[in-house]
Amino acid sequence: MNIVHELPDLEEYCELRSTAGLGATDASAARTALRHSIFSVVARDEGLKLIGMGRIIGDGGRFFQIVDVVVDPSLEREPLTRLLMNELTDYLERHAPKGADVLLMADVPAVGLYQEYGFGFTYPQSISLRRTL
């Protein structure tokens, strides 16, 4: 397996998200999203097929958000998710200013894993709200 700091290409990004059950992604929106990444890490198998990824988005100063932490569902997810999270959090520790907020939205089964990386619930101090267009 190879862990590389690069963006996935558009087609493989959309395919992995779909394979992992995250739904279809409009190609134009996905292209824009990838282009606006602050940092991206991918995992590739020996044949260089994309098997996992994670990205950081945000304003690069005050707010950062970890997104698209996705692993091919045919693989054992947790070990690869940990490798991706290690790369993402290492980047943030080196580049994000002191006091920056790092956010992520977690599927309920993954909450414990993300808590191991120092993430905690915002409630009761705040509540995350979302609107999907």
mmCIF file with all atom_site columns, C-alpha atoms in Angstrom:
data_model
loop_
_atom_site.group_PDB
_atom_site.id
_atom_site.type_symbol
_atom_site.label_atom_id
_atom_site.label_alt_id
_atom_site.label_comp_id
_atom_site.label_asym_id
_atom_site.label_entity_id
_atom_site.label_seq_id
_atom_site.pdbx_PDB_ins_code
_atom_site.Cartn_x
_atom_site.Cartn_y
_atom_site.Cartn_z
_atom_site.occupancy
_atom_site.B_iso_or_equiv
_atom_site.pdbx_formal_charge
_atom_site.auth_seq_id
_atom_site.auth_comp_id
_atom_site.auth_asym_id
_atom_site.auth_atom_id
_atom_site.pdbx_PDB_model_num
ATOM 1   C CA . MET A 1 1   ? 0.000   0.000  0.000   1.00 0.00 ? 1   MET A CA 1
ATOM 2   C CA . ASN A 1 2   ? 1.151   3.522  -0.808  1.00 0.00 ? 2   ASN A CA 1
ATOM 3   C CA . ILE A 1 3   ? 0.149   6.628  1.172   1.00 0.00 ? 3   ILE A CA 1
ATOM 4   C CA . VAL A 1 4   ? 0.644   9.760  -0.924  1.00 0.00 ? 4   VAL A CA 1
ATOM 5   C CA . HIS A 1 5   ? -0.080  13.447 -0.358  1.00 0.00 ? 5   HIS A CA 1
ATOM 6   C CA . GLU A 1 6   ? -1.983  14.151 -3.558  1.00 0.00 ? 6   GLU A CA 1
ATOM 7   C CA . LEU A 1 7   ? -5.487  14.700 -4.828  1.00 0.00 ? 7   LEU A CA 1
ATOM 8   C CA . PRO A 1 8   ? -7.314  11.751 -6.313  1.00 0.00 ? 8   PRO A CA 1
ATOM 9   C CA . ASP A 1 9   ? -8.347  12.293 -9.889  1.00 0.00 ? 9   ASP A CA 1
ATOM 10  C CA . LEU A 1 10  ? -11.956 13.213 -10.502 1.00 0.00 ? 10  LEU A CA 1
ATOM 11  C CA . GLU A 1 11  ? -13.171 9.825  -11.717 1.00 0.00 ? 11  GLU A CA 1
ATOM 12  C CA . GLU A 1 12  ? -11.585 7.796  -8.931  1.00 0.00 ? 12  GLU A CA 1
ATOM 13  C CA . TYR A 1 13  ? -12.790 10.287 -6.322  1.00 0.00 ? 13  TYR A CA 1
ATOM 14  C CA . CYS A 1 14  ? -16.382 9.945  -7.502  1.00 0.00 ? 14  CYS A CA 1
ATOM 15  C CA . GLU A 1 15  ? -16.080 6.165  -7.806  1.00 0.00 ? 15  GLU A CA 1
ATOM 16  C CA . LEU A 1 16  ? -14.695 5.640  -4.284  1.00 0.00 ? 16  LEU A CA 1
ATOM 17  C CA . ARG A 1 17  ? -17.351 7.873  -2.731  1.00 0.00 ? 17  ARG A CA 1
ATOM 18  C CA . SER A 1 18  ? -20.045 5.950  -4.592  1.00 0.00 ? 18  SER A CA 1
ATOM 19  C CA . THR A 1 19  ? -18.560 2.533  -3.733  1.00 0.00 ? 19  THR A CA 1
ATOM 20  C CA . ALA A 1 20  ? -18.432 3.528  -0.062  1.00 0.00 ? 20  ALA A CA 1
ATOM 21  C CA . GLY A 1 21  ? -22.132 4.430  -0.106  1.00 0.00 ? 21  GLY A CA 1
ATOM 22  C CA . LEU A 1 22  ? -21.727 8.202  0.034   1.00 0.00 ? 22  LEU A CA 1
ATOM 23  C CA . GLY A 1 23  ? -23.918 8.657  -3.016  1.00 0.00 ? 23  GLY A CA 1
ATOM 24  C CA . ALA A 1 24  ? -23.356 10.008 -6.472  1.00 0.00 ? 24  ALA A CA 1
ATOM 25  C CA . THR A 1 25  ? -21.407 13.230 -6.800  1.00 0.00 ? 25  THR A CA 1
ATOM 26  C CA . ASP A 1 26  ? -21.943 15.752 -9.575  1.00 0.00 ? 26  ASP A CA 1
ATOM 27  C CA . ALA A 1 27  ? -18.684 15.831 -11.556 1.00 0.00 ? 27  ALA A CA 1
ATOM 28  C CA . SER A 1 28  ? -18.602 19.629 -11.788 1.00 0.00 ? 28  SER A CA 1
ATOM 29  C CA . ALA A 1 29  ? -19.118 20.023 -8.034  1.00 0.00 ? 29  ALA A CA 1
ATOM 30  C CA . ALA A 1 30  ? -16.526 17.330 -7.303  1.00 0.00 ? 30  ALA A CA 1
ATOM 31  C CA . ARG A 1 31  ? -13.974 19.036 -9.582  1.00 0.00 ? 31  ARG A CA 1
ATOM 32  C CA . THR A 1 32  ? -14.482 22.338 -7.750  1.00 0.00 ? 32  THR A CA 1
ATOM 33  C CA . ALA A 1 33  ? -14.297 20.641 -4.353  1.00 0.00 ? 33  ALA A CA 1
ATOM 34  C CA . LEU A 1 34  ? -11.037 18.889 -5.138  1.00 0.00 ? 34  LEU A CA 1
ATOM 35  C CA . ARG A 1 35  ? -9.509  22.077 -6.516  1.00 0.00 ? 35  ARG A CA 1
ATOM 36  C CA . HIS A 1 36  ? -10.255 23.895 -3.259  1.00 0.00 ? 36  HIS A CA 1
ATOM 37  C CA . SER A 1 37  ? -8.632  21.329 -0.968  1.00 0.00 ? 37  SER A CA 1
ATOM 38  C CA . ILE A 1 38  ? -6.031  22.604 1.461   1.00 0.00 ? 38  ILE A CA 1
ATOM 39  C CA . PHE A 1 39  ? -4.495  19.144 1.851   1.00 0.00 ? 39  PHE A CA 1
ATOM 40  C CA . SER A 1 40  ? -5.285  15.684 0.567   1.00 0.00 ? 40  SER A CA 1
ATOM 41  C CA . VAL A 1 41  ? -3.979  12.208 1.290   1.00 0.00 ? 41  VAL A CA 1
ATOM 42  C CA . VAL A 1 42  ? -4.730  9.066  -0.676  1.00 0.00 ? 42  VAL A CA 1
ATOM 43  C CA . ALA A 1 43  ? -4.044  5.381  -0.172  1.00 0.00 ? 43  ALA A CA 1
ATOM 44  C CA . ARG A 1 44  ? -3.383  3.228  -3.212  1.00 0.00 ? 44  ARG A CA 1
ATOM 45  C CA . ASP A 1 45  ? -2.970  -0.517 -3.486  1.00 0.00 ? 45  ASP A CA 1
ATOM 46  C CA . GLU A 1 46  ? 0.069   -2.019 -5.204  1.00 0.00 ? 46  GLU A CA 1
ATOM 47  C CA . GLY A 1 47  ? -1.713  -1.680 -8.564  1.00 0.00 ? 47  GLY A CA 1
ATOM 48  C CA . LEU A 1 48  ? -2.158  2.052  -7.750  1.00 0.00 ? 48  LEU A CA 1
ATOM 49  C CA . LYS A 1 49  ? -5.946  1.768  -7.421  1.00 0.00 ? 49  LYS A CA 1
ATOM 50  C CA . LEU A 1 50  ? -7.427  4.320  -5.017  1.00 0.00 ? 50  LEU A CA 1
ATOM 51  C CA . ILE A 1 51  ? -8.504  2.478  -1.850  1.00 0.00 ? 51  ILE A CA 1
ATOM 52  C CA . GLY A 1 52  ? -8.782  5.359  0.622   1.00 0.00 ? 52  GLY A CA 1
ATOM 53  C CA . MET A 1 53  ? -8.629  9.120  0.895   1.00 0.00 ? 53  MET A CA 1
ATOM 54  C CA . GLY A 1 54  ? -9.099  12.112 3.156   1.00 0.00 ? 54  GLY A CA 1
ATOM 55  C CA . ARG A 1 55  ? -9.062  15.861 2.606   1.00 0.00 ? 55  ARG A CA 1
ATOM 56  C CA . ILE A 1 56  ? -8.825  19.087 4.577   1.00 0.00 ? 56  ILE A CA 1
ATOM 57  C CA . ILE A 1 57  ? -10.810 22.118 3.478   1.00 0.00 ? 57  ILE A CA 1
ATOM 58  C CA . GLY A 1 58  ? -11.293 25.541 5.073   1.00 0.00 ? 58  GLY A CA 1
ATOM 59  C CA . ASP A 1 59  ? -9.983  29.074 5.056   1.00 0.00 ? 59  ASP A CA 1
ATOM 60  C CA . GLY A 1 60  ? -6.403  28.049 5.863   1.00 0.00 ? 60  GLY A CA 1
ATOM 61  C CA . GLY A 1 61  ? -6.197  30.300 8.899   1.00 0.00 ? 61  GLY A CA 1
ATOM 62  C CA . ARG A 1 62  ? -8.972  30.046 11.423  1.00 0.00 ? 62  ARG A CA 1
ATOM 63  C CA . PHE A 1 63  ? -11.157 27.141 10.321  1.00 0.00 ? 63  PHE A CA 1
ATOM 64  C CA . PHE A 1 64  ? -10.311 23.712 8.957   1.00 0.00 ? 64  PHE A CA 1
ATOM 65  C CA . GLN A 1 65  ? -12.607 20.768 8.276   1.00 0.00 ? 65  GLN A CA 1
ATOM 66  C CA . ILE A 1 66  ? -11.659 17.158 7.702   1.00 0.00 ? 66  ILE A CA 1
ATOM 67  C CA . VAL A 1 67  ? -13.827 15.708 4.924   1.00 0.00 ? 67  VAL A CA 1
ATOM 68  C CA . ASP A 1 68  ? -14.006 12.717 2.609   1.00 0.00 ? 68  ASP A CA 1
ATOM 69  C CA . VAL A 1 69  ? -12.336 10.242 4.943   1.00 0.00 ? 69  VAL A CA 1
ATOM 70  C CA . VAL A 1 70  ? -13.354 7.256  2.854   1.00 0.00 ? 70  VAL A CA 1
ATOM 71  C CA . VAL A 1 71  ? -12.028 3.698  2.632   1.00 0.00 ? 71  VAL A CA 1
ATOM 72  C CA . ASP A 1 72  ? -13.005 1.049  0.102   1.00 0.00 ? 72  ASP A CA 1
ATOM 73  C CA . PRO A 1 73  ? -15.662 -1.021 1.928   1.00 0.00 ? 73  PRO A CA 1
ATOM 74  C CA . SER A 1 74  ? -14.132 -4.295 0.704   1.00 0.00 ? 74  SER A CA 1
ATOM 75  C CA . LEU A 1 75  ? -11.142 -3.623 2.986   1.00 0.00 ? 75  LEU A CA 1
ATOM 76  C CA . GLU A 1 76  ? -10.796 -3.612 6.753   1.00 0.00 ? 76  GLU A CA 1
ATOM 77  C CA . ARG A 1 77  ? -11.634 0.044  7.298   1.00 0.00 ? 77  ARG A CA 1
ATOM 78  C CA . GLU A 1 78  ? -10.268 1.007  10.707  1.00 0.00 ? 78  GLU A CA 1
ATOM 79  C CA . PRO A 1 79  ? -6.513  0.428  10.122  1.00 0.00 ? 79  PRO A CA 1
ATOM 80  C CA . LEU A 1 80  ? -6.572  2.388  6.862   1.00 0.00 ? 80  LEU A CA 1
ATOM 81  C CA . THR A 1 81  ? -8.768  5.105  8.358   1.00 0.00 ? 81  THR A CA 1
ATOM 82  C CA . ARG A 1 82  ? -6.180  5.469  11.133  1.00 0.00 ? 82  ARG A CA 1
ATOM 83  C CA . LEU A 1 83  ? -3.355  5.853  8.596   1.00 0.00 ? 83  LEU A CA 1
ATOM 84  C CA . LEU A 1 84  ? -5.319  8.545  6.765   1.00 0.00 ? 84  LEU A CA 1
ATOM 85  C CA . MET A 1 85  ? -6.226  10.336 10.006  1.00 0.00 ? 85  MET A CA 1
ATOM 86  C CA . ASN A 1 86  ? -2.581  10.248 11.112  1.00 0.00 ? 86  ASN A CA 1
ATOM 87  C CA . GLU A 1 87  ? -1.585  12.064 7.919   1.00 0.00 ? 87  GLU A CA 1
ATOM 88  C CA . LEU A 1 88  ? -4.428  14.579 8.191   1.00 0.00 ? 88  LEU A CA 1
ATOM 89  C CA . THR A 1 89  ? -3.789  15.411 11.843  1.00 0.00 ? 89  THR A CA 1
ATOM 90  C CA . ASP A 1 90  ? -0.012  15.568 11.302  1.00 0.00 ? 90  ASP A CA 1
ATOM 91  C CA . TYR A 1 91  ? -0.596  18.147 8.573   1.00 0.00 ? 91  TYR A CA 1
ATOM 92  C CA . LEU A 1 92  ? -2.849  20.200 10.850  1.00 0.00 ? 92  LEU A CA 1
ATOM 93  C CA . GLU A 1 93  ? -0.400  20.091 13.754  1.00 0.00 ? 93  GLU A CA 1
ATOM 94  C CA . ARG A 1 94  ? 2.375   21.376 11.472  1.00 0.00 ? 94  ARG A CA 1
ATOM 95  C CA . HIS A 1 95  ? 0.399   23.996 9.513   1.00 0.00 ? 95  HIS A CA 1
ATOM 96  C CA . ALA A 1 96  ? -2.712  25.177 11.359  1.00 0.00 ? 96  ALA A CA 1
ATOM 97  C CA . PRO A 1 97  ? -2.200  28.169 13.640  1.00 0.00 ? 97  PRO A CA 1
ATOM 98  C CA . LYS A 1 98  ? -2.597  27.810 17.383  1.00 0.00 ? 98  LYS A CA 1
ATOM 99  C CA . GLY A 1 99  ? -6.234  28.247 18.318  1.00 0.00 ? 99  GLY A CA 1
ATOM 100 C CA . ALA A 1 100 ? -7.614  27.186 14.916  1.00 0.00 ? 100 ALA A CA 1
ATOM 101 C CA . ASP A 1 101 ? -10.840 25.182 14.976  1.00 0.00 ? 101 ASP A CA 1
ATOM 102 C CA . VAL A 1 102 ? -10.789 21.792 13.265  1.00 0.00 ? 102 VAL A CA 1
ATOM 103 C CA . LEU A 1 103 ? -14.186 20.304 12.558  1.00 0.00 ? 103 LEU A CA 1
ATOM 104 C CA . LEU A 1 104 ? -15.439 17.021 11.192  1.00 0.00 ? 104 LEU A CA 1
ATOM 105 C CA . MET A 1 105 ? -18.772 15.298 10.815  1.00 0.00 ? 105 MET A CA 1
ATOM 106 C CA . ALA A 1 106 ? -18.621 11.653 11.843  1.00 0.00 ? 106 ALA A CA 1
ATOM 107 C CA . ASP A 1 107 ? -20.842 8.698  11.185  1.00 0.00 ? 107 ASP A CA 1
ATOM 108 C CA . VAL A 1 108 ? -21.949 7.432  14.583  1.00 0.00 ? 108 VAL A CA 1
ATOM 109 C CA . PRO A 1 109 ? -19.913 4.178  14.447  1.00 0.00 ? 109 PRO A CA 1
ATOM 110 C CA . ALA A 1 110 ? -16.708 6.209  13.875  1.00 0.00 ? 110 ALA A CA 1
ATOM 111 C CA . VAL A 1 111 ? -17.157 8.659  16.768  1.00 0.00 ? 111 VAL A CA 1
ATOM 112 C CA . GLY A 1 112 ? -14.896 6.678  19.123  1.00 0.00 ? 112 GLY A CA 1
ATOM 113 C CA . LEU A 1 113 ? -12.103 6.576  16.576  1.00 0.00 ? 113 LEU A CA 1
ATOM 114 C CA . TYR A 1 114 ? -12.232 10.344 16.042  1.00 0.00 ? 114 TYR A CA 1
ATOM 115 C CA . GLN A 1 115 ? -12.308 10.942 19.796  1.00 0.00 ? 115 GLN A CA 1
ATOM 116 C CA . GLU A 1 116 ? -8.953  9.150  19.968  1.00 0.00 ? 116 GLU A CA 1
ATOM 117 C CA . TYR A 1 117 ? -7.609  11.978 17.781  1.00 0.00 ? 117 TYR A CA 1
ATOM 118 C CA . GLY A 1 118 ? -8.819  14.621 20.247  1.00 0.00 ? 118 GLY A CA 1
ATOM 119 C CA . PHE A 1 119 ? -12.165 15.439 18.643  1.00 0.00 ? 119 PHE A CA 1
ATOM 120 C CA . GLY A 1 120 ? -15.054 15.995 21.005  1.00 0.00 ? 120 GLY A CA 1
ATOM 121 C CA . PHE A 1 121 ? -18.705 16.818 20.830  1.00 0.00 ? 121 PHE A CA 1
ATOM 122 C CA . THR A 1 122 ? -19.507 20.513 20.537  1.00 0.00 ? 122 THR A CA 1
ATOM 123 C CA . TYR A 1 123 ? -22.755 20.070 22.462  1.00 0.00 ? 123 TYR A CA 1
ATOM 124 C CA . PRO A 1 124 ? -23.831 21.654 24.819  1.00 0.00 ? 124 PRO A CA 1
ATOM 125 C CA . GLN A 1 125 ? -21.675 24.716 24.005  1.00 0.00 ? 125 GLN A CA 1
ATOM 126 C CA . SER A 1 126 ? -22.824 24.642 20.385  1.00 0.00 ? 126 SER A CA 1
ATOM 127 C CA . ILE A 1 127 ? -24.758 22.529 17.924  1.00 0.00 ? 127 ILE A CA 1
ATOM 128 C CA . SER A 1 128 ? -23.800 21.844 14.349  1.00 0.00 ? 128 SER A CA 1
ATOM 129 C CA . LEU A 1 129 ? -26.502 22.623 11.823  1.00 0.00 ? 129 LEU A CA 1
ATOM 130 C CA . ARG A 1 130 ? -26.598 21.540 8.199   1.00 0.00 ? 130 ARG A CA 1
ATOM 131 C CA . ARG A 1 131 ? -28.557 22.403 5.114   1.00 0.00 ? 131 ARG A CA 1
ATOM 132 C CA . THR A 1 132 ? -28.177 20.333 1.964   1.00 0.00 ? 132 THR A CA 1
ATOM 133 C CA . LEU A 1 133 ? -29.029 22.013 -1.320  1.00 0.00 ? 133 LEU A CA 1
#
